[in-house]
Amino acid sequence: MSAVMITRKVTRKWEKLPGKNTFCCDGRVMMGRQKGVFYLTLFLIVGTCSLFFAFECPYLAVHLSPAIPVFAVLLFVFVMAMLLRTSFSDPGVLPRALPEEANFIEMEIEAANGNVMAGQRPPPRIKNVQINNQIVKLKYCYTCKIFRPPRASHCSICDNCVDRFDHHCPWVGNCVGKRNYRYFYLFTLSLSLLTIYIFAFNIVHVVLRSVDSGFVNTIKETPGTVLEVLVCFFTLWSVVGLTGFHTYLISLNQTTNEDIKGSWSGKNRVQNPYSHKNIIKNCCEVLCGPTYPSVLDRRGVMLEDLSSPTPSDASAASTHKSSNPVSQTTKSSAPLIPNEHTPDEAKPGIGAGTQKSTSSPKEEKPPSPTSPNAVAPAVIKESSH
Amino acid sequence: YFHNLQELRHSASLATKVFIQRDYRDGTICKFQTKFPAELDSRIERSLFEETLKTLNCYYAEAEKIGGQSYLEGCLACATAYIIFLCMETRYEMILKKISMYIQEQNEKIYTPRGLLLTDPVERGMRVVSFAKSQDGFLNSLASVGSMCKACIC
């Protein structure tokens, strides 16, 4: 029995994900669409810190203490780690509903709304749920075809529904949601500290050096200082303000989205049902809660048939063929069944190939003479992984 | 084999799905409704269904519990600038693995003999627990081979 030589690129699920995200490193990195401002953030942080290490640190290490640059390095590493984690991780994207689930929800909506007269606008799709004895309205998302869970919102830039959606931050180039909110908060907090640190030691350095050489000479010797002070001054107001704002939100267990929309404020509105009414408890839940895993299987392998099979592998393939029941079989004697009617969940152990409903790659393969051969390419691909 | 495959395909295309939605009464924690759906009335006893869902809810509650262990994990990870998560598995991920093994076991013992197939909610974005109901009970062979292959792939 000769082995089939199939050379093809492995298709991972991230390549077929809907939405406008950018993926790097074969699905390990996930970002929003517009990355220009993120590069600016990186440049400002790395640039300013480099100037600090080049100009101020040698003098301060000698004249004050070597601990100063060491602590600056640690702080810098922490800021970069938090920034990259916020930017590169899945914020808590909710995958879109597969056709069967979408149809089930549609049927539920139609049953709830009853008959709508022709010409009349159908009522808005809203579900009322009771959370902690308050009525919360869940809206239907027409793009993702789901009723959004509480606190989830659809980001128009990334074209995804994100769980516990806070806001889309252009500075980090990604949405801020359930999974990366704490990293975002720690980023703003540590960046505030870093900015204050650099600003303070710039002043100290200029003062110390001016005592020896005079102010004008100091600026001539370390021109970077002026640039650093400018950047830090403007950054301070925005980043420290932002950190303060998010500290306030965390203590009330609110999101920026809810705050902007005024969901829990005002007399006639519902009180925030998610708040524990205790600042410590709210902070603990947001910052020390469990780390939620991503439900987007970005690096899962999608089953695809691209090349034509050979007859010799028929017997090897046949033992596995029932594991890929419907979508891979293209018997010439029976019509092709489009993916919509195939129960993707009927393959319990196989996580691949179930996210998207488009089945065109599978159906494009040429019809084969007998059914076992049609399954062979997909099976071989499976066993090689 | 040929004959079996045709029957499998036939039954799989006729399978209907029943979706169990999330229960948001206690907030945004992951919890599924335990109300017994009418569509499963003919296939499975109410007590078995409720038992499965209650166990699943317990697992999720344990994963999302905010207590000593989650604080420890959070503080330790923060101290290493979360770099430790590149090599270590989080508690939630470990519990998700336990859940998927539980679901597999439930399928083998209880659901596939009755022509039902339970899917792990993690494959549906934690939104629904879905039961695939076959018309003619052929989901048995489907699921058993599927679980065989799961062993190979995992």
Coordinates of C-alpha atoms in Angstrom, one line a residue:
Chain A
M1 CA 0.0 0.0 0.0
S2 CA 1.7 3.1 -1.1
A3 CA 1.3 6.4 0.8
V4 CA -0.4 9.3 -1.0
M5 CA 2.0 12.2 -1.4
I6 CA -0.1 15.2 -0.6
T7 CA 1.7 18.4 -0.2
R8 CA -0.5 21.2 0.8
K9 CA -0.5 24.0 3.2
V10 CA -2.3 23.4 6.5
T11 CA -5.3 25.7 6.8
R12 CA -5.9 26.8 10.3
K13 CA -9.2 28.2 11.6
W14 CA -8.0 31.7 12.0
E15 CA -7.7 32.1 8.2
K16 CA -11.4 31.5 7.8
L17 CA -12.6 33.5 10.8
P18 CA -15.1 36.3 9.9
G19 CA -14.5 39.7 11.2
K20 CA -11.8 42.2 10.4
N21 CA -9.0 41.1 12.7
T22 CA -5.4 40.8 11.6
F23 CA -3.6 37.6 12.6
C24 CA 0.2 37.0 12.8
C25 CA 2.5 34.2 13.7
D26 CA 0.1 31.6 12.3
G27 CA -2.8 32.6 14.5
R28 CA -1.0 33.1 17.7
V29 CA -1.3 36.9 17.5
M30 CA -4.6 38.6 17.1
M31 CA -5.1 42.3 16.5
G32 CA -7.6 44.9 15.3
R33 CA -7.6 46.3 11.8
Q34 CA -5.8 49.6 12.1
K35 CA -2.4 49.3 13.5
G36 CA -0.8 52.7 12.8
V37 CA -1.5 54.2 16.2
F38 CA -0.2 51.1 17.9
Y39 CA 3.1 51.5 16.1
L40 CA 3.2 55.1 17.3
T41 CA 2.6 54.0 20.9
L42 CA 5.5 51.5 20.6
F43 CA 7.7 54.1 19.1
L44 CA 7.0 56.7 21.8
I45 CA 7.6 54.3 24.7
V46 CA 10.7 52.6 23.2
G47 CA 12.1 55.9 22.0
T48 CA 11.6 57.8 25.2
C49 CA 13.0 55.0 27.3
S50 CA 16.0 54.6 25.0
L51 CA 16.8 58.3 25.4
F52 CA 16.4 58.0 29.2
F53 CA 18.9 55.0 29.3
A54 CA 21.3 56.8 27.0
F55 CA 21.4 60.2 28.5
E56 CA 20.2 60.3 32.1
C57 CA 21.0 56.8 33.4
P58 CA 24.8 56.9 33.2
Y59 CA 24.9 60.1 35.2
L60 CA 22.3 59.1 37.7
A61 CA 23.8 55.7 38.2
V62 CA 27.1 57.2 39.2
H63 CA 26.0 60.2 41.1
L64 CA 22.9 58.9 42.8
S65 CA 22.4 55.2 42.8
P66 CA 22.6 52.2 40.3
A67 CA 19.2 51.1 41.4
I68 CA 17.6 53.9 39.4
P69 CA 18.3 52.5 36.0
V70 CA 17.6 48.9 37.2
F71 CA 14.2 49.8 38.4
A72 CA 13.6 51.7 35.2
V73 CA 14.4 48.6 33.2
L74 CA 12.0 46.5 35.2
L75 CA 9.3 49.0 34.8
F76 CA 9.9 49.3 31.1
V77 CA 9.8 45.5 30.6
F78 CA 6.5 45.3 32.6
V79 CA 5.0 48.1 30.5
M80 CA 6.0 46.4 27.2
A81 CA 4.7 43.0 28.4
M82 CA 1.3 44.5 29.3
L83 CA 1.1 46.4 26.1
L84 CA 1.9 43.4 24.0
R85 CA -0.5 41.2 25.9
T86 CA -3.3 43.7 25.5
S87 CA -2.7 44.2 21.8
F88 CA -2.0 40.6 20.8
S89 CA -4.6 38.6 22.7
D90 CA -8.2 37.8 21.9
P91 CA -10.3 40.3 23.8
G92 CA -13.2 37.9 24.3
V93 CA -14.6 37.6 20.8
L94 CA -17.8 35.6 20.6
P95 CA -17.9 33.4 17.6
R96 CA -20.8 33.8 15.2
A97 CA -23.7 31.4 15.2
L98 CA -23.5 28.5 12.9
P99 CA -26.5 28.2 10.5
E100 CA -28.4 25.7 12.7
E101 CA -28.1 27.8 15.8
A102 CA -29.1 30.9 13.9
N103 CA -32.1 29.2 12.5
F104 CA -33.1 28.0 15.9
I105 CA -32.9 31.5 17.3
E106 CA -34.9 32.9 14.3
M107 CA -37.7 30.4 15.0
E108 CA -37.7 31.4 18.6
I109 CA -38.0 35.1 17.6
E110 CA -40.8 34.3 15.1
A111 CA -42.7 32.3 17.7
A112 CA -42.3 35.2 20.2
N113 CA -43.4 37.9 17.8
G114 CA -46.4 36.1 16.3
N115 CA -47.7 37.1 12.9
V116 CA -46.6 40.4 11.5
M117 CA -48.8 42.0 8.9
A118 CA -47.3 42.7 5.5
G119 CA -46.0 46.2 5.3
Q120 CA -45.7 46.5 9.1
R121 CA -42.2 46.8 10.6
P122 CA -41.4 43.7 12.7
P123 CA -40.8 44.5 16.4
P124 CA -37.2 44.9 17.5
R125 CA -35.5 41.8 18.5
I126 CA -34.9 42.1 22.2
K127 CA -34.9 39.5 25.0
N128 CA -35.6 40.4 28.6
V129 CA -33.7 38.5 31.2
Q130 CA -33.6 38.9 34.9
I131 CA -30.2 39.4 36.4
N132 CA -29.9 39.7 40.2
N133 CA -33.5 40.8 40.3
Q134 CA -33.1 43.5 37.7
I135 CA -34.5 43.4 34.1
V136 CA -31.8 43.6 31.5
K137 CA -32.5 43.8 27.8
L138 CA -30.4 41.6 25.5
K139 CA -30.2 42.8 21.9
Y140 CA -30.0 40.7 18.8
C141 CA -26.9 41.1 16.7
Y142 CA -27.8 40.9 13.0
T143 CA -24.2 40.4 11.9
C144 CA -23.3 37.6 14.3
K145 CA -26.9 36.2 14.4
I146 CA -27.0 35.8 18.2
F147 CA -28.6 37.5 21.1
R148 CA -25.7 39.2 22.7
P149 CA -24.9 38.0 26.2
P150 CA -25.2 40.7 28.9
R151 CA -22.3 43.3 28.7
A152 CA -21.3 42.1 25.3
S153 CA -21.3 44.6 22.4
H154 CA -20.4 44.5 18.7
C155 CA -17.3 46.4 17.7
S156 CA -17.8 47.9 14.2
I157 CA -14.0 48.3 13.7
C158 CA -13.2 44.7 14.3
D159 CA -16.7 43.5 13.2
N160 CA -17.0 41.1 16.1
C161 CA -19.2 40.8 19.2
V162 CA -16.9 41.0 22.2
D163 CA -17.8 39.8 25.7
R164 CA -17.8 42.5 28.4
F165 CA -16.9 45.0 25.7
D166 CA -15.1 48.0 27.2
H167 CA -14.0 50.0 24.2
H168 CA -11.8 49.7 21.0
C169 CA -8.5 51.3 21.8
P170 CA -6.5 52.6 18.8
W171 CA -3.4 53.1 21.0
V172 CA -3.2 49.3 21.5
G173 CA -4.7 48.5 18.2
N174 CA -7.3 46.1 19.6
C175 CA -10.6 45.9 21.4
V176 CA -10.5 45.9 25.2
G177 CA -12.9 43.2 26.5
K178 CA -13.3 40.5 29.1
R179 CA -10.0 38.7 28.4
N180 CA -7.6 41.6 28.2
Y181 CA -9.1 44.3 30.4
R182 CA -6.8 43.6 33.3
Y183 CA -3.8 43.8 31.1
F184 CA -5.0 47.1 29.6
Y185 CA -5.5 48.5 33.1
L186 CA -2.1 47.3 34.3
F187 CA -0.6 48.8 31.1
T188 CA -2.1 52.3 31.8
L189 CA -1.1 52.0 35.5
S190 CA 2.5 51.0 34.8
L191 CA 2.8 53.5 32.0
S192 CA 1.7 56.2 34.4
L193 CA 4.3 55.1 36.8
L194 CA 7.0 54.9 34.1
T195 CA 6.1 58.4 32.8
I196 CA 6.2 59.9 36.3
Y197 CA 9.5 58.1 37.0
I198 CA 11.2 59.4 33.9
F199 CA 9.8 62.8 34.3
A200 CA 10.9 63.1 37.9
F201 CA 14.4 61.8 37.2
N202 CA 14.8 64.1 34.2
I203 CA 14.2 67.0 36.5
V204 CA 16.5 65.6 39.2
H205 CA 19.2 65.1 36.5
V206 CA 18.9 68.6 35.1
V207 CA 19.0 70.1 38.5
L208 CA 22.0 68.1 39.7
R209 CA 24.0 68.7 36.5
S210 CA 23.1 72.4 36.4
V211 CA 24.6 72.9 39.8
D212 CA 27.9 71.6 38.4
S213 CA 27.9 72.9 34.8
G214 CA 25.1 75.4 34.5
F215 CA 21.7 75.0 32.8
V216 CA 22.6 75.8 29.2
N217 CA 25.6 73.4 29.2
T218 CA 23.5 70.7 30.7
I219 CA 21.0 70.9 27.9
K220 CA 23.8 70.9 25.3
E221 CA 25.3 67.7 26.8
T222 CA 22.0 65.8 27.1
P223 CA 19.7 67.1 24.3
G224 CA 17.5 64.1 24.7
T225 CA 16.2 65.5 28.0
V226 CA 14.2 68.2 26.3
L227 CA 12.4 65.6 24.1
E228 CA 11.8 63.3 27.0
V229 CA 10.3 66.0 29.2
L230 CA 8.0 67.1 26.4
V231 CA 6.7 63.6 25.7
C232 CA 6.3 62.8 29.4
F233 CA 4.5 66.0 30.1
F234 CA 1.8 65.4 27.5
T235 CA 1.6 61.7 28.2
L236 CA 1.2 62.3 31.9
W237 CA -2.1 64.2 31.6
S238 CA -3.7 61.7 29.3
V239 CA -2.4 58.4 30.7
V240 CA -2.7 59.3 34.4
G241 CA -6.2 60.6 33.7
L242 CA -7.1 57.4 31.9
T243 CA -5.8 55.3 34.8
G244 CA -7.9 57.3 37.2
F245 CA -11.0 56.9 35.1
H246 CA -10.6 53.1 34.8
T247 CA -9.9 52.8 38.5
Y248 CA -13.2 54.5 39.1
L249 CA -14.9 52.1 36.6
I250 CA -13.4 49.1 38.2
S251 CA -14.5 50.1 41.7
L252 CA -18.1 50.3 40.4
N253 CA -17.7 47.2 38.1
Q254 CA -18.7 49.1 35.0
T255 CA -17.4 49.2 31.5
T256 CA -16.5 52.3 29.4
N257 CA -19.3 51.3 27.0
E258 CA -21.9 51.2 29.8
D259 CA -20.6 54.5 31.2
I260 CA -20.8 56.3 27.9
K261 CA -24.3 55.0 27.2
G262 CA -25.4 55.8 30.7
S263 CA -26.8 52.3 31.2
W264 CA -26.8 52.4 34.9
S265 CA -27.1 56.1 35.6
G266 CA -30.2 58.2 35.8
K267 CA -33.3 57.9 37.9
N268 CA -35.4 55.7 35.7
R269 CA -32.7 53.4 34.8
V270 CA -31.8 50.0 36.2
Q271 CA -29.1 49.9 38.9
N272 CA -25.9 48.1 37.9
P273 CA -26.8 44.4 38.5
Y274 CA -23.2 43.3 38.3
S275 CA -21.8 45.4 41.0
H276 CA -21.2 43.8 44.4
K277 CA -21.8 47.1 46.0
N278 CA -18.4 46.8 47.6
I279 CA -15.3 48.5 46.1
I280 CA -12.9 45.8 47.3
K281 CA -15.1 43.0 45.9
N282 CA -15.5 44.8 42.6
C283 CA -11.8 45.3 42.2
C284 CA -11.0 41.7 43.1
E285 CA -13.5 40.4 40.6
V286 CA -12.1 42.5 37.7
L287 CA -8.4 42.2 38.5
C288 CA -8.0 38.9 40.4
G289 CA -10.7 37.0 38.7
P290 CA -10.1 33.8 36.7
T291 CA -8.3 34.1 33.4
Y292 CA -10.8 33.2 30.8
P293 CA -9.6 31.1 27.9
S294 CA -10.3 32.1 24.3
V295 CA -13.3 30.4 22.7
L296 CA -12.0 31.1 19.2
D297 CA -9.9 28.0 18.3
R298 CA -7.5 30.1 16.1
R299 CA -4.9 27.5 15.6
G300 CA -7.2 24.5 15.1
V301 CA -6.7 22.7 11.8
M302 CA -9.4 22.9 9.2
L303 CA -10.1 19.7 7.2
E304 CA -9.7 20.4 3.6
D305 CA -9.5 18.2 0.5
L306 CA -7.4 19.7 -2.3
S307 CA -5.6 17.0 -4.2
S308 CA -7.0 13.9 -6.0
P309 CA -6.8 10.6 -4.2
T310 CA -5.2 7.4 -5.3
P311 CA -7.0 4.0 -5.2
S312 CA -4.3 2.3 -3.2
D313 CA -5.3 3.9 0.1
A314 CA -8.9 2.9 -0.1
S315 CA -8.6 0.2 2.6
A316 CA -6.6 2.4 4.9
A317 CA -9.0 5.3 4.6
S318 CA -12.2 3.2 5.0
T319 CA -11.6 2.5 8.7
H320 CA -11.6 6.3 9.4
K321 CA -14.1 7.5 6.9
S322 CA -17.1 7.4 9.2
S323 CA -15.4 10.0 11.4
N324 CA -15.9 12.5 8.6
P325 CA -19.4 11.7 7.8
V326 CA -21.0 14.0 5.4
S327 CA -19.0 17.0 4.3
Q328 CA -16.1 15.0 2.9
T329 CA -18.1 12.4 1.0
T330 CA -18.7 13.1 -2.7
K331 CA -20.1 9.9 -4.0
S332 CA -20.8 10.2 -7.7
S333 CA -24.0 8.3 -7.1
A334 CA -25.5 10.7 -4.6
P335 CA -25.8 14.5 -4.6
L336 CA -23.5 16.7 -2.7
I337 CA -24.9 17.7 0.7
P338 CA -24.1 21.3 1.4
N339 CA -22.6 22.0 4.8
E340 CA -25.7 23.6 6.2
H341 CA -27.4 20.2 6.6
T342 CA -24.4 18.5 8.1
P343 CA -24.4 18.2 11.8
D344 CA -21.0 19.6 12.6
E345 CA -21.4 18.5 16.2
A346 CA -21.7 15.0 15.0
K347 CA -17.9 14.8 15.0
P348 CA -17.4 15.1 18.7
G349 CA -13.6 14.6 18.9
I350 CA -12.8 16.6 15.8
G351 CA -12.6 20.3 16.5
A352 CA -11.4 21.2 13.0
G353 CA -13.5 22.5 10.3
T354 CA -16.7 23.3 12.2
Q355 CA -16.4 27.1 12.6
K356 CA -17.5 28.4 9.3
S357 CA -20.4 27.4 7.3
T358 CA -18.8 27.9 3.9
S359 CA -18.0 24.6 2.5
S360 CA -16.8 25.6 -0.9
P361 CA -13.3 24.3 -0.5
K362 CA -14.7 20.9 0.3
E363 CA -17.1 20.8 -2.6
E364 CA -14.7 22.1 -5.2
K365 CA -12.8 18.9 -5.3
P366 CA -13.2 16.8 -8.4
P367 CA -15.7 14.0 -8.2
S368 CA -14.0 10.7 -7.6
P369 CA -15.0 7.3 -8.9
T370 CA -15.8 5.6 -5.6
S371 CA -16.6 7.0 -2.2
P372 CA -13.8 5.6 0.0
N373 CA -11.3 7.5 -2.2
A374 CA -13.2 10.7 -1.8
V375 CA -12.5 10.6 1.9
A376 CA -8.9 9.6 1.6
P377 CA -7.3 13.0 1.3
A378 CA -9.0 14.4 4.4
V379 CA -8.2 11.3 6.3
I380 CA -4.6 11.4 5.5
K381 CA -4.4 15.0 6.4
E382 CA -5.9 14.2 9.8
S383 CA -3.6 11.4 10.6
S384 CA -0.6 13.4 9.7
H385 CA -1.5 15.9 12.4
Chain B
Y1 CA -18.6 0.1 4.8
F2 CA -20.2 1.7 1.8
H3 CA -23.6 0.8 3.0
N4 CA -22.9 2.1 6.5
L5 CA -21.6 5.4 5.2
Q6 CA -24.6 6.0 3.2
E7 CA -26.8 5.3 6.2
L8 CA -24.7 7.5 8.4
R9 CA -24.9 10.4 6.0
H10 CA -28.6 9.9 5.7
S11 CA -29.2 10.0 9.4
A12 CA -26.7 12.8 10.0
S13 CA -28.4 15.0 7.5
L14 CA -31.7 14.4 9.2
A15 CA -30.5 15.1 12.7
T16 CA -32.3 17.9 14.4
K17 CA -30.7 20.1 17.0
V18 CA -31.9 21.2 20.4
F19 CA -30.1 24.1 22.0
I20 CA -30.0 24.8 25.7
Q21 CA -29.4 28.5 26.3
R22 CA -27.5 30.3 29.0
D23 CA -29.1 31.1 32.4
Y24 CA -28.2 34.7 33.2
R25 CA -30.1 35.1 36.4
D26 CA -27.0 35.0 38.6
G27 CA -25.1 37.4 36.4
T28 CA -22.5 36.8 33.6
I29 CA -21.1 33.6 35.1
C30 CA -21.3 30.6 32.8
K31 CA -24.4 28.7 33.7
F32 CA -26.9 26.8 31.5
Q33 CA -30.7 26.5 31.9
T34 CA -31.7 23.2 33.4
K35 CA -35.3 23.4 32.2
F36 CA -36.0 20.1 30.4
P37 CA -36.9 20.9 26.7
A38 CA -40.0 19.2 25.2
E39 CA -38.1 18.0 22.2
L40 CA -36.1 15.6 24.2
D41 CA -39.1 14.2 26.1
S42 CA -39.3 11.1 24.0
R43 CA -35.6 10.3 24.1
I44 CA -34.2 10.7 27.6
E45 CA -35.3 10.8 31.2
R46 CA -35.6 14.2 32.7
S47 CA -33.5 13.2 35.7
L48 CA -30.5 12.2 33.6
F49 CA -30.6 15.4 31.6
E50 CA -30.8 17.5 34.7
E51 CA -28.0 15.6 36.3
T52 CA -25.7 16.2 33.3
L53 CA -26.5 19.9 33.2
K54 CA -26.2 20.4 36.9
T55 CA -22.7 18.8 36.8
L56 CA -21.7 21.0 33.9
N57 CA -22.9 24.0 35.8
C58 CA -20.9 22.9 38.8
Y59 CA -17.7 22.6 36.8
Y60 CA -18.1 26.1 35.3
A61 CA -18.9 27.5 38.7
E62 CA -15.7 26.0 40.0
A63 CA -13.7 27.4 37.1
E64 CA -15.0 30.9 37.6
K65 CA -14.9 31.0 41.3
I66 CA -13.1 34.0 42.7
G67 CA -11.3 32.8 45.8
G68 CA -7.9 31.8 47.2
Q69 CA -6.7 29.9 44.2
S70 CA -7.7 32.5 41.6
Y71 CA -6.0 35.2 43.7
L72 CA -2.8 33.2 44.0
E73 CA -2.8 32.4 40.3
G74 CA -3.5 36.1 39.4
C75 CA -0.9 37.5 41.7
L76 CA 1.8 35.0 40.7
A77 CA 1.2 35.7 37.1
C78 CA 1.2 39.4 37.6
A79 CA 4.5 39.3 39.4
T80 CA 6.0 37.6 36.3
A81 CA 4.3 40.1 34.0
Y82 CA 2.1 37.2 32.8
I83 CA 5.0 35.6 31.0
I84 CA 4.3 32.5 33.1
F85 CA 1.1 32.0 31.1
L86 CA 3.2 31.2 28.0
C87 CA 4.2 27.9 29.6
M88 CA 1.6 27.2 32.3
E89 CA -2.0 26.2 31.8
T90 CA -4.5 28.2 33.7
R91 CA -6.9 26.7 36.1
Y92 CA -9.8 27.5 33.8
E93 CA -8.2 25.6 31.0
M94 CA -7.6 22.6 33.2
I95 CA -11.2 22.5 34.2
L96 CA -12.3 22.8 30.5
K97 CA -10.3 19.7 29.8
K98 CA -12.1 17.9 32.6
I99 CA -15.4 19.1 31.2
S100 CA -14.7 17.8 27.8
M101 CA -13.8 14.4 29.2
Y102 CA -17.0 14.4 31.3
I103 CA -19.0 15.2 28.2
Q104 CA -17.3 12.4 26.2
E105 CA -18.1 10.0 29.0
Q106 CA -21.7 11.1 29.3
N107 CA -22.1 10.6 25.5
E108 CA -20.7 7.1 25.6
K109 CA -22.7 6.0 28.6
I110 CA -26.0 7.8 28.4
Y111 CA -26.6 9.8 25.2
T112 CA -25.5 7.9 22.2
P113 CA -27.4 4.7 23.2
R114 CA -30.5 6.9 23.1
G115 CA -29.6 8.5 19.7
L116 CA -28.5 11.8 21.1
L117 CA -25.2 13.6 20.9
L118 CA -24.1 16.3 23.4
T119 CA -21.7 19.0 22.2
D120 CA -19.2 20.8 24.4
P121 CA -20.3 24.4 24.8
V122 CA -16.8 25.6 24.3
E123 CA -17.1 24.8 20.6
R124 CA -20.1 27.2 20.4
G125 CA -18.5 30.1 22.2
M126 CA -20.0 29.0 25.6
R127 CA -23.4 30.2 24.4
V128 CA -25.3 26.9 24.1
V129 CA -25.2 23.3 24.9
S130 CA -26.5 21.5 21.9
F131 CA -28.1 18.1 21.6
A132 CA -28.1 16.5 18.1
K133 CA -31.1 14.2 17.8
S134 CA -30.9 11.5 15.2
Q135 CA -34.0 10.3 13.5
D136 CA -33.1 6.7 13.4
G137 CA -30.6 6.3 16.2
F138 CA -27.6 6.0 13.9
L139 CA -25.7 8.5 15.9
N140 CA -24.3 5.6 17.9
S141 CA -21.8 4.6 15.3
L142 CA -21.0 8.2 14.5
A143 CA -20.1 9.2 18.0
S144 CA -18.2 6.0 18.9
V145 CA -15.9 6.3 15.9
G146 CA -15.7 10.0 16.6
S147 CA -14.5 9.4 20.1
M148 CA -12.0 6.9 18.8
C149 CA -10.6 9.5 16.5
K150 CA -10.6 12.0 19.2
A151 CA -8.1 9.8 21.0
C152 CA -5.9 9.8 17.9
I153 CA -6.0 13.5 17.4
C154 CA -5.6 14.7 20.9

